[in-house]
XYZ file of C-alpha atoms in Angstrom:
523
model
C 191.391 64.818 98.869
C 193.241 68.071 99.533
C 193.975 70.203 96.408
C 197.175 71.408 98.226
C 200.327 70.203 100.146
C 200.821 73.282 101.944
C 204.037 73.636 103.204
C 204.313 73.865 107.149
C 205.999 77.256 108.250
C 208.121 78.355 111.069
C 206.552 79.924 113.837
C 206.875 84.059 113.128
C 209.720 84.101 116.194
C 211.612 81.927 114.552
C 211.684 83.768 111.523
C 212.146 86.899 112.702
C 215.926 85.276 114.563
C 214.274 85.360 117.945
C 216.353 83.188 120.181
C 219.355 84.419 119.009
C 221.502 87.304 120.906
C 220.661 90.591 119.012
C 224.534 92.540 117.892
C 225.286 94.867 119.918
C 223.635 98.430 119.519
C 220.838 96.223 117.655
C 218.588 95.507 120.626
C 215.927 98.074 119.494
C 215.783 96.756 115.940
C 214.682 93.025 116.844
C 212.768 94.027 119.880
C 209.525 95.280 119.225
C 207.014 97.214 121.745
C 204.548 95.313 123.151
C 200.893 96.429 122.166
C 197.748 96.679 123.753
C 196.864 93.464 122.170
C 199.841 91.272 123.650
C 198.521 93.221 127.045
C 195.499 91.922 126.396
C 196.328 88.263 125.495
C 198.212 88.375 128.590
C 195.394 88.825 130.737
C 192.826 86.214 128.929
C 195.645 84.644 129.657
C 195.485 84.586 133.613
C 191.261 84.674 133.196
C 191.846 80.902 132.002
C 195.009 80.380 134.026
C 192.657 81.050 136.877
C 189.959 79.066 136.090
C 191.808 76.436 135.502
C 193.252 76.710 139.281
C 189.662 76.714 140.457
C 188.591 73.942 138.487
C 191.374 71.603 139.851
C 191.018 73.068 143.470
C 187.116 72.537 143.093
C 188.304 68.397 143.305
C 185.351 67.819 140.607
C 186.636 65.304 137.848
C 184.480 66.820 134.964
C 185.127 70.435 135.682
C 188.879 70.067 136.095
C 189.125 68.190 132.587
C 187.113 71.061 130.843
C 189.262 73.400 132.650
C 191.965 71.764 131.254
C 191.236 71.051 128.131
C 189.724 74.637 127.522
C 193.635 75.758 128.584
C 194.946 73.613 126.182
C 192.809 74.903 123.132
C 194.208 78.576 124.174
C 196.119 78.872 121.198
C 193.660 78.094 118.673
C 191.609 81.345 120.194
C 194.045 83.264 119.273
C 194.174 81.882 115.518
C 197.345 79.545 116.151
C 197.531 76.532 114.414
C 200.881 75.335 114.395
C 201.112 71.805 116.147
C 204.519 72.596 117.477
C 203.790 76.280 119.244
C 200.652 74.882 120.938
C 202.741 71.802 122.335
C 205.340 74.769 123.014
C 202.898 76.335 125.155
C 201.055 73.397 126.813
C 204.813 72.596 127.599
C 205.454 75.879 128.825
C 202.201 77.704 130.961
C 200.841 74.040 132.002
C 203.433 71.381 132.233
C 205.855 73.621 133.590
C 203.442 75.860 135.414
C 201.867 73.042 137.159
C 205.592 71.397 138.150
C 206.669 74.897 139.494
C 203.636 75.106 141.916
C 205.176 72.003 143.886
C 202.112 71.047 145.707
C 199.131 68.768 144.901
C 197.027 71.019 142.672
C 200.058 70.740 140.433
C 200.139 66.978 140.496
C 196.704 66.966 139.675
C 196.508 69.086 136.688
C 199.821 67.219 135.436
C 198.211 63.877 135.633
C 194.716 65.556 134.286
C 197.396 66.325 131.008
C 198.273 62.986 130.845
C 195.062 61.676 130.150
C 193.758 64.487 127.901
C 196.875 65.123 126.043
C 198.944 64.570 123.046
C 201.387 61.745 123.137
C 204.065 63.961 123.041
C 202.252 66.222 126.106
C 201.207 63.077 127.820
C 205.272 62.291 128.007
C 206.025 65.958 129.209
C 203.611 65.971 131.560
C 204.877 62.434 133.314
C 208.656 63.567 133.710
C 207.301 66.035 135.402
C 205.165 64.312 137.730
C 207.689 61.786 138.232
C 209.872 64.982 139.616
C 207.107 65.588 142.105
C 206.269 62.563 143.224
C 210.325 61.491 143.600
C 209.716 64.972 146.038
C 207.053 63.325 147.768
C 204.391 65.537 146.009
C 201.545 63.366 145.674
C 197.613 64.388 143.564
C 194.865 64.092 145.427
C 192.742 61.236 145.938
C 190.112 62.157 143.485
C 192.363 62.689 140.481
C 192.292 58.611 140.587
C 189.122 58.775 138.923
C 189.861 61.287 135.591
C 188.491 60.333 132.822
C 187.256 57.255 134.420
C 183.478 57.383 133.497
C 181.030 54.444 133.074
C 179.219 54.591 129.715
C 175.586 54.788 130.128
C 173.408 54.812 127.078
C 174.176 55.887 122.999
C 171.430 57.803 120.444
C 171.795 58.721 116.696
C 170.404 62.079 114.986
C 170.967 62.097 111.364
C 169.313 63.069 108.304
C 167.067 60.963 105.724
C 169.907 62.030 103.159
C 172.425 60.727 105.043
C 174.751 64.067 104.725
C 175.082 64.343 108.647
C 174.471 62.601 111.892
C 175.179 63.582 115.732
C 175.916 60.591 118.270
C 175.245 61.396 121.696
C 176.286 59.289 124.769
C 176.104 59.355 128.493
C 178.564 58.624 131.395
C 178.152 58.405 135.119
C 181.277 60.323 136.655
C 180.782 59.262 140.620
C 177.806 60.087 141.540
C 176.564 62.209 138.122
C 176.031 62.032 134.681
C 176.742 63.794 131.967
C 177.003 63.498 127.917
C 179.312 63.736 125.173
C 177.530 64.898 121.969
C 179.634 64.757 118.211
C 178.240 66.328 114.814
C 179.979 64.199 111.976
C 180.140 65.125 108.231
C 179.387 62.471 105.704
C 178.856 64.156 102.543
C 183.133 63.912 102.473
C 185.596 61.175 104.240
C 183.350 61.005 107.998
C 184.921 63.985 109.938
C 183.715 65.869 113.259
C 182.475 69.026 112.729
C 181.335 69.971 116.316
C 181.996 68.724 119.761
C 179.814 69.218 123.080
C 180.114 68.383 126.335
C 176.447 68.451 128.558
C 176.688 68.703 132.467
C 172.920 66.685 132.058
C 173.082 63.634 130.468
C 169.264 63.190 130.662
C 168.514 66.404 128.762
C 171.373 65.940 126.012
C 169.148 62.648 125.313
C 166.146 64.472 125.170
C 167.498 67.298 123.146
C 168.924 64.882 120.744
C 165.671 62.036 120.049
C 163.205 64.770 120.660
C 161.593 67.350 118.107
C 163.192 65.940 114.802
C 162.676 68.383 111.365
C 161.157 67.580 108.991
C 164.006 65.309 107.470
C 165.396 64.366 110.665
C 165.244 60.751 112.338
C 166.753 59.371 115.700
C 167.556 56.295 117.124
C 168.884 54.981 119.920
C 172.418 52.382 119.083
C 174.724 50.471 120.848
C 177.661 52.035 123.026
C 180.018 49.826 120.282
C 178.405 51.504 117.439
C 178.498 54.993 119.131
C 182.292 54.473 119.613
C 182.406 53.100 116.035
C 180.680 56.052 114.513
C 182.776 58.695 116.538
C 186.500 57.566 116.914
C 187.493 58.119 113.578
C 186.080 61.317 112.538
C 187.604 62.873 115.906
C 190.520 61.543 115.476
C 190.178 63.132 111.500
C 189.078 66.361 114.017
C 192.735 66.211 115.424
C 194.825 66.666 112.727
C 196.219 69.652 111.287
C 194.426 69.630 108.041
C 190.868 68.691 109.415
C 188.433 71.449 108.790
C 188.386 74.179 111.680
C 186.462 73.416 114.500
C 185.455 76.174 116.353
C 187.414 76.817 119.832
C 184.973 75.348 122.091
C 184.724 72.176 119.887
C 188.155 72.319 120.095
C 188.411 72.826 124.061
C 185.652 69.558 123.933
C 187.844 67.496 121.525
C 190.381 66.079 123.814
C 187.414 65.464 126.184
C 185.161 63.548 123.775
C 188.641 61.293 122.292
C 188.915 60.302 126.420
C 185.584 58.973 126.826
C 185.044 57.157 123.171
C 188.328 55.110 124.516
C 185.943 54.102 127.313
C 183.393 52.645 124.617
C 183.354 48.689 123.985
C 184.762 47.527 120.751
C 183.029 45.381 118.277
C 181.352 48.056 116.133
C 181.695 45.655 112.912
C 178.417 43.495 113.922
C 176.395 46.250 113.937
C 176.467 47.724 110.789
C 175.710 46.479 107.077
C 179.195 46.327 105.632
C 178.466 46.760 101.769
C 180.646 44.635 99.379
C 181.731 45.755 95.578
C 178.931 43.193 94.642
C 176.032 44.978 96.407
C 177.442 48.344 94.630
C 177.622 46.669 91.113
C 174.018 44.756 92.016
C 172.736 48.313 92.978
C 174.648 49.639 89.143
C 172.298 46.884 87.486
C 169.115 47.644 89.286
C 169.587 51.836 88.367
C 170.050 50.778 84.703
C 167.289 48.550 84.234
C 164.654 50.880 85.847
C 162.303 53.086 84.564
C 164.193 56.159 86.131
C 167.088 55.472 83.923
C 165.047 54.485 80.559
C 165.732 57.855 78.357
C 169.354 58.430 79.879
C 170.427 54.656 78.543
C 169.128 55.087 75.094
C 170.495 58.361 74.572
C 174.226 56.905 75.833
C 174.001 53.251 77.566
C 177.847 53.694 77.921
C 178.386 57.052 79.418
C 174.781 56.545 81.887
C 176.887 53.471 83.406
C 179.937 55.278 84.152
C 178.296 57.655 85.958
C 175.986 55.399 87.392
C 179.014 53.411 88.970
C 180.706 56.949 90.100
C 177.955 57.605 92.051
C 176.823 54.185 93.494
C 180.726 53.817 94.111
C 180.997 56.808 96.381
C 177.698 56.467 98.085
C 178.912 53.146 99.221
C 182.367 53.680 100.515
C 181.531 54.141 104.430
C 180.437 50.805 106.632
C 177.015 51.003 107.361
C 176.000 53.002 104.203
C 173.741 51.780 101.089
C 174.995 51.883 97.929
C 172.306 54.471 96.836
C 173.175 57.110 99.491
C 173.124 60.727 98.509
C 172.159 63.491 99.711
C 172.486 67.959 98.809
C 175.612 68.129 100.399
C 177.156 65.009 99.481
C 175.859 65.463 95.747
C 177.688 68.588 95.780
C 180.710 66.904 97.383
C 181.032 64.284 94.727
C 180.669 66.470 91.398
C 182.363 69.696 92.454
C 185.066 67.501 94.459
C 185.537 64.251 93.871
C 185.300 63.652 89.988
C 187.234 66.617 89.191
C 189.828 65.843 91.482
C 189.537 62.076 90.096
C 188.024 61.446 86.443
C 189.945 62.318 83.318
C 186.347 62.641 81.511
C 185.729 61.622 77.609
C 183.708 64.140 75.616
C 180.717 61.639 75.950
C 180.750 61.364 79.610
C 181.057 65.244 80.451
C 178.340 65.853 77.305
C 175.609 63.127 79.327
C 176.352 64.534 82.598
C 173.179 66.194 83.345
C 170.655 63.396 81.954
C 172.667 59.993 83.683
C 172.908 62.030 87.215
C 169.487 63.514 87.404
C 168.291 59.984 86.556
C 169.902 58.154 89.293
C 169.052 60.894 91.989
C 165.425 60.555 90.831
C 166.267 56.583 91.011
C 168.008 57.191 94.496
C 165.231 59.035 96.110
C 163.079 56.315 94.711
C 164.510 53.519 96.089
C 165.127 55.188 99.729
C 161.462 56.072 99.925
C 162.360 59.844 100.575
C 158.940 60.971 99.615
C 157.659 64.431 97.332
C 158.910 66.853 99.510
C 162.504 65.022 100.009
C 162.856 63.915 96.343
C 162.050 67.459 95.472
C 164.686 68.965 98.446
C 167.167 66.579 96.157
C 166.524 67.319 92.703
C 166.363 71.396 93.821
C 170.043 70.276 93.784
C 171.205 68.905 90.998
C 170.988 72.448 88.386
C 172.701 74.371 90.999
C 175.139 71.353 91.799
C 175.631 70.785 87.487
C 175.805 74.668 86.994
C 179.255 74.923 88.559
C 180.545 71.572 87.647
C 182.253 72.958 84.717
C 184.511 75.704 86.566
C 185.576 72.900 89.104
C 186.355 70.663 86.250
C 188.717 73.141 84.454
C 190.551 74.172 87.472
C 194.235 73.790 87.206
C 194.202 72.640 90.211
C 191.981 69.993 89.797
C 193.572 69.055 86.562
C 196.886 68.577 88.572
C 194.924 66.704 90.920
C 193.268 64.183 88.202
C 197.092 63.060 87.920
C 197.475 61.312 91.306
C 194.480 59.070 90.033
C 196.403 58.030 86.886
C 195.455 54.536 85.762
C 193.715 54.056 89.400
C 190.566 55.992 88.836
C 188.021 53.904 86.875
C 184.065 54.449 87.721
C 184.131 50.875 89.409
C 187.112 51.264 91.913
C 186.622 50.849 95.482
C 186.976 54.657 96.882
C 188.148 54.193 99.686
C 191.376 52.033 97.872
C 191.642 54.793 95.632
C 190.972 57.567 98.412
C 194.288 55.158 100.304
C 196.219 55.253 96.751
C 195.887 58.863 96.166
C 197.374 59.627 99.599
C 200.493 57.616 98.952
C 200.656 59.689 96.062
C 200.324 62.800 97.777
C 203.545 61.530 100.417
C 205.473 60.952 97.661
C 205.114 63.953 95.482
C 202.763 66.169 97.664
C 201.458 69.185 94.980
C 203.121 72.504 94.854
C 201.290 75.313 96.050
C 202.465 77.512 92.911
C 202.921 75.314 89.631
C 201.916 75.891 85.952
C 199.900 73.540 84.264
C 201.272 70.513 85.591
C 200.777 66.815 84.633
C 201.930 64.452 87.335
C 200.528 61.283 85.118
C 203.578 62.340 82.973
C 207.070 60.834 84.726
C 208.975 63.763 83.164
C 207.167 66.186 85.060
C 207.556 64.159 88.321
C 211.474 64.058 87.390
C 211.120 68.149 87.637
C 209.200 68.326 90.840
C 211.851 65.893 92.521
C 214.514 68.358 90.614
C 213.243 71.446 92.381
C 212.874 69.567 95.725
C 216.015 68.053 95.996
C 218.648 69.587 93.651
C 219.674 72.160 96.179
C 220.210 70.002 99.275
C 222.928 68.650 99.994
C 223.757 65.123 98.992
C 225.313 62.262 101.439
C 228.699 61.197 101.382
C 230.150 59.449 98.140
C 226.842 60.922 95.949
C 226.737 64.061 93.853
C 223.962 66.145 93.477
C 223.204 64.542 90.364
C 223.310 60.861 91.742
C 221.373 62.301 94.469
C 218.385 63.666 92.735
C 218.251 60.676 90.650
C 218.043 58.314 93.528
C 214.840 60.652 95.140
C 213.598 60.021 92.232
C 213.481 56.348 92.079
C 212.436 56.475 95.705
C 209.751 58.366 94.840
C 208.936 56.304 91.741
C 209.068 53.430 93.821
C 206.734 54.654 96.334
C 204.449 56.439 93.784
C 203.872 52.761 92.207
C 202.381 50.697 94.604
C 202.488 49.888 98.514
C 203.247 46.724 98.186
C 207.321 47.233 98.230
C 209.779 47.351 100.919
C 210.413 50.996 100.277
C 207.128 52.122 101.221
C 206.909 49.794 104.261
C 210.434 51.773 105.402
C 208.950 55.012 103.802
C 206.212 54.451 106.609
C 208.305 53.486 109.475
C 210.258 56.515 109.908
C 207.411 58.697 109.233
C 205.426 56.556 111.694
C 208.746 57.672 114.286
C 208.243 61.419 113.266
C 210.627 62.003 110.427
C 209.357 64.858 108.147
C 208.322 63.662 104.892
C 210.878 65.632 102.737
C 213.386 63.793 105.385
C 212.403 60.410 104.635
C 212.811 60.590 101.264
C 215.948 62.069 101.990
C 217.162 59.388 104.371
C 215.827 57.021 102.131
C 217.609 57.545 98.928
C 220.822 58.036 100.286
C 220.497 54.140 102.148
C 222.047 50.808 100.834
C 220.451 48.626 98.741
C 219.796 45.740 101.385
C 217.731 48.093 103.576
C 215.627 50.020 100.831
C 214.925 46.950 98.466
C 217.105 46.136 95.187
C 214.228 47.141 93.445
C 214.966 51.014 94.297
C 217.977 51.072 94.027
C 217.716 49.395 90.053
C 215.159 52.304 89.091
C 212.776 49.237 88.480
């Protein structure tokens, strides 16, 4: 869960009233002197331009895809971010670049964009084609068989902690084969931290089941289970508040999302999918064994609710045992997820140390990790419990705690609460400056709507007062449950791009009939 809503800002042009005609006698005031670095842009500019031209002339599927995906990724070398000025510039140097070239190579890379790109690039890019081909401007023959590769064979790498794993997979492309490898994060919500792309499929295989570490395992698995364990943390990769990938993962990403869409479904057979029973079985077993002897008499109470913490967010991801932890993961749960989370009693923060260092040494048990891994583990846990208590007295996460108001016990399903926390976040996303702030309490939810919405400017018939008052019953109504008609028309619209601030907006300005009585009531 994100400490911060940050809000999204314009593009530096915009800002500075580019696009506008400067008055006159101003023209040297908004027009500044291009330096050695736009010079130099410019040119990596045409480097990739160029390769990109060679790549598609070259008539090789694989190389024109990287070629164009490695164009499209341009802006994040240069530190941009902003989903709308790197659709502004696929839009601009390839869409339109490849339509003025009004020959072939142009159809080609257009129809190479419409199977790597966004939806809103994959759109672009077919008006355009459809201009070409309404020419009689045609792609080549081999631009028929982009993207379609046959898959070939699947292997996991992970670690015995179960903080990381890389899937690898093969394709043959015509008459070669190559591989797709993805790094994935598990100590958080599964998320792709690295993307690769191997010319040699055979050697990526090699490289990946060969020479494990010392805590390292591999195994070959299904194609379904491959596409399973991939799709969602690249499409987690994709967003705008996924962790940074580096450029070339990023050049790779569009790449790798093409070919898991040519993995077979069915992933759900072949994985364990753990059930709130196995988690509370697994609860039981930690506090009847030796492990946990000393930590239950000292506090039977407080050694169960962190017991359940733990087993609960070890067991939130298909596939993974209720008793999965590992350095990273410990660290992510402690210094991330219960401060974020857990309004803590006295007792629970005051038994902290004993109840978690019991259940790792319980944990490590039970998975068979051995001395040297159980040792790796508990290294952990003082440096892990050492800066527990700045996390936990961040305002930040104190603000935080309030999303999980009367949601958050130790026994809720994560991933529900992970799902209810979000909704939260739509509603009432957290201000990036705010003084100590308790969103639990409805009067300090009525300010943040106050300071969102009391300067715009209200529909027809409302006053600013009426106004405000119905965001705030939209947002009451949406910061309750999901279960209501205003979320399902809260989702809708954002579903059809409306900004969130807009849908709220749109939303408590509209009838009764279409938002649900109970909105409009202040139910």
């Amino acid at each position: 869960m994100s400490k911060k809503n940050k809000a999204r800002r314009r593009p530096a042009a915009v800002q500075a009233g580019a696009g506008r005609p400067a008055p006159a006698g101003q023209a040297a005031a908004v027009t500044r002197p291009r330096s050695r670095m736009d010079e130099q842009a410019d040119e990596i500019v045409q480097q990739v331009l160029s390769s990109l031209w060679e790549g598609v002339a070259s008539g090789d599927p694989l190389r024109a895809e990287l070629e164009t995906a490695t164009c499209m990724a341009f802006p994040y070398v240069l530190g941009q971010r902003d989903p709308n000025d790197i659709e502004s510039f696929i839009d601009t140097v390839l869409v339109r670049g490849a339509l003025r070239r009004r020959n072939p190579d142009g159809a080609a890379l257009l129809r190479l964009l419409m199977t790597l790109g966004t939806a809103q690039t994959r759109r672009a890019a077919s008006r355009a084609l459809a201009e070409l081909t309404g020419e009689g401007i045609y792609p080549p023959e081999w631009v028929t068989e982009v993207g379609k590769a046959t898959p070939r064979q699947a292997w996991r790498r992970f670690d015995v902690f179960g903080d990381d794993e890389a899937i690898a997979v093969t394709f043959g492309y015509g008459e070669t084969e190559h591989g797709i490898v993805v790094q994935v994060d598990l100590a958080g919500i599964p998320v792709a931290t690295a993307i690769g792309v191997s010319s040699d499929g055979t050697k990526l295989i090699e490289a990946i089941s060969g020479n494990n570490e010392e805590f390292d395992r591999s195994e070959q698995i299904s194609l379904a289970e491959a596409g399973g364990r991939m799709l969602r943390p690249l499409d987690r990769a994709a967003r705008e508040d996924s962790p940074k990938l580096s450029p070339s993962s990023i050049a790779y990403l569009p790449v790798a999302r093409s070919r898991v869409r040519r993995l077979p479904d069915g992933d759900s057979g072949s994985r364990t999918l753990y059930t709130a029973a196995d988690r509370a079985a697994a609860v039981e077993e930690f506090m009847t064994s030796p492990q946990a002897a000393e930590a239950v008499a000292a506090d039977e109470e407080s050694t169960r609710f962190w017991a359940e913490v733990l087993t609960g967010y070890s067991g939130r991801i298909p596939g993974e045992p209720p008793d999965q932890v590992g350095p990273r993961k410990l660290a992510h749960i402690l210094l991330g997820h219960v401060p974020n989370t857990f309004a803590l009693s006295p007792a629970q923060r005051g038994h902290l140390e004993p109840a978690v260092t019991a259940w790792v040494r319980w944990s490590a048990d039970r998975r068979d990790l051995g001395e040297a891994g159980t040792a790796v583990l508990l290294e952990q846990v003082p440096r892990v419990l050492g800066r527990f208590g700045q996390a936990y007295d961040d305002p930040d996460a104190a603000a935080m705690r309030g999303y999980a108001s009367g949601l958050a016990t130790s026994a809720a399903d994560v991933s529900w609460l992970s799902a209810s926390v979000s909704r939260r976040m739509f509603a009432l996303p957290l201000p990036d400056e705010h003084g100590p702030l308790d969103l639990a309490d409805p009067a300090d939810r009525r300010r943040l709507v106050q300071e969102e919405f009391g300067a715009c400017t209200p529909p027809s018939g409302m006053t600013s007062e009426e106004f405000v008052e119905a965001a705030y019953r939209v947002i009451e109504e949406l910061w309750r449950d999901e279960d209501n008609p205003t979320y399902e028309a809260a989702s809708r619209l954002f579903a059809d791009g409306l900004a969130r601030h807009d849908v709220i907006h749109r939303l408590a300005g509209t009838p009764a009939p279409t938002v649900g009585s109970s909105v409009i009531r202040g139910r």
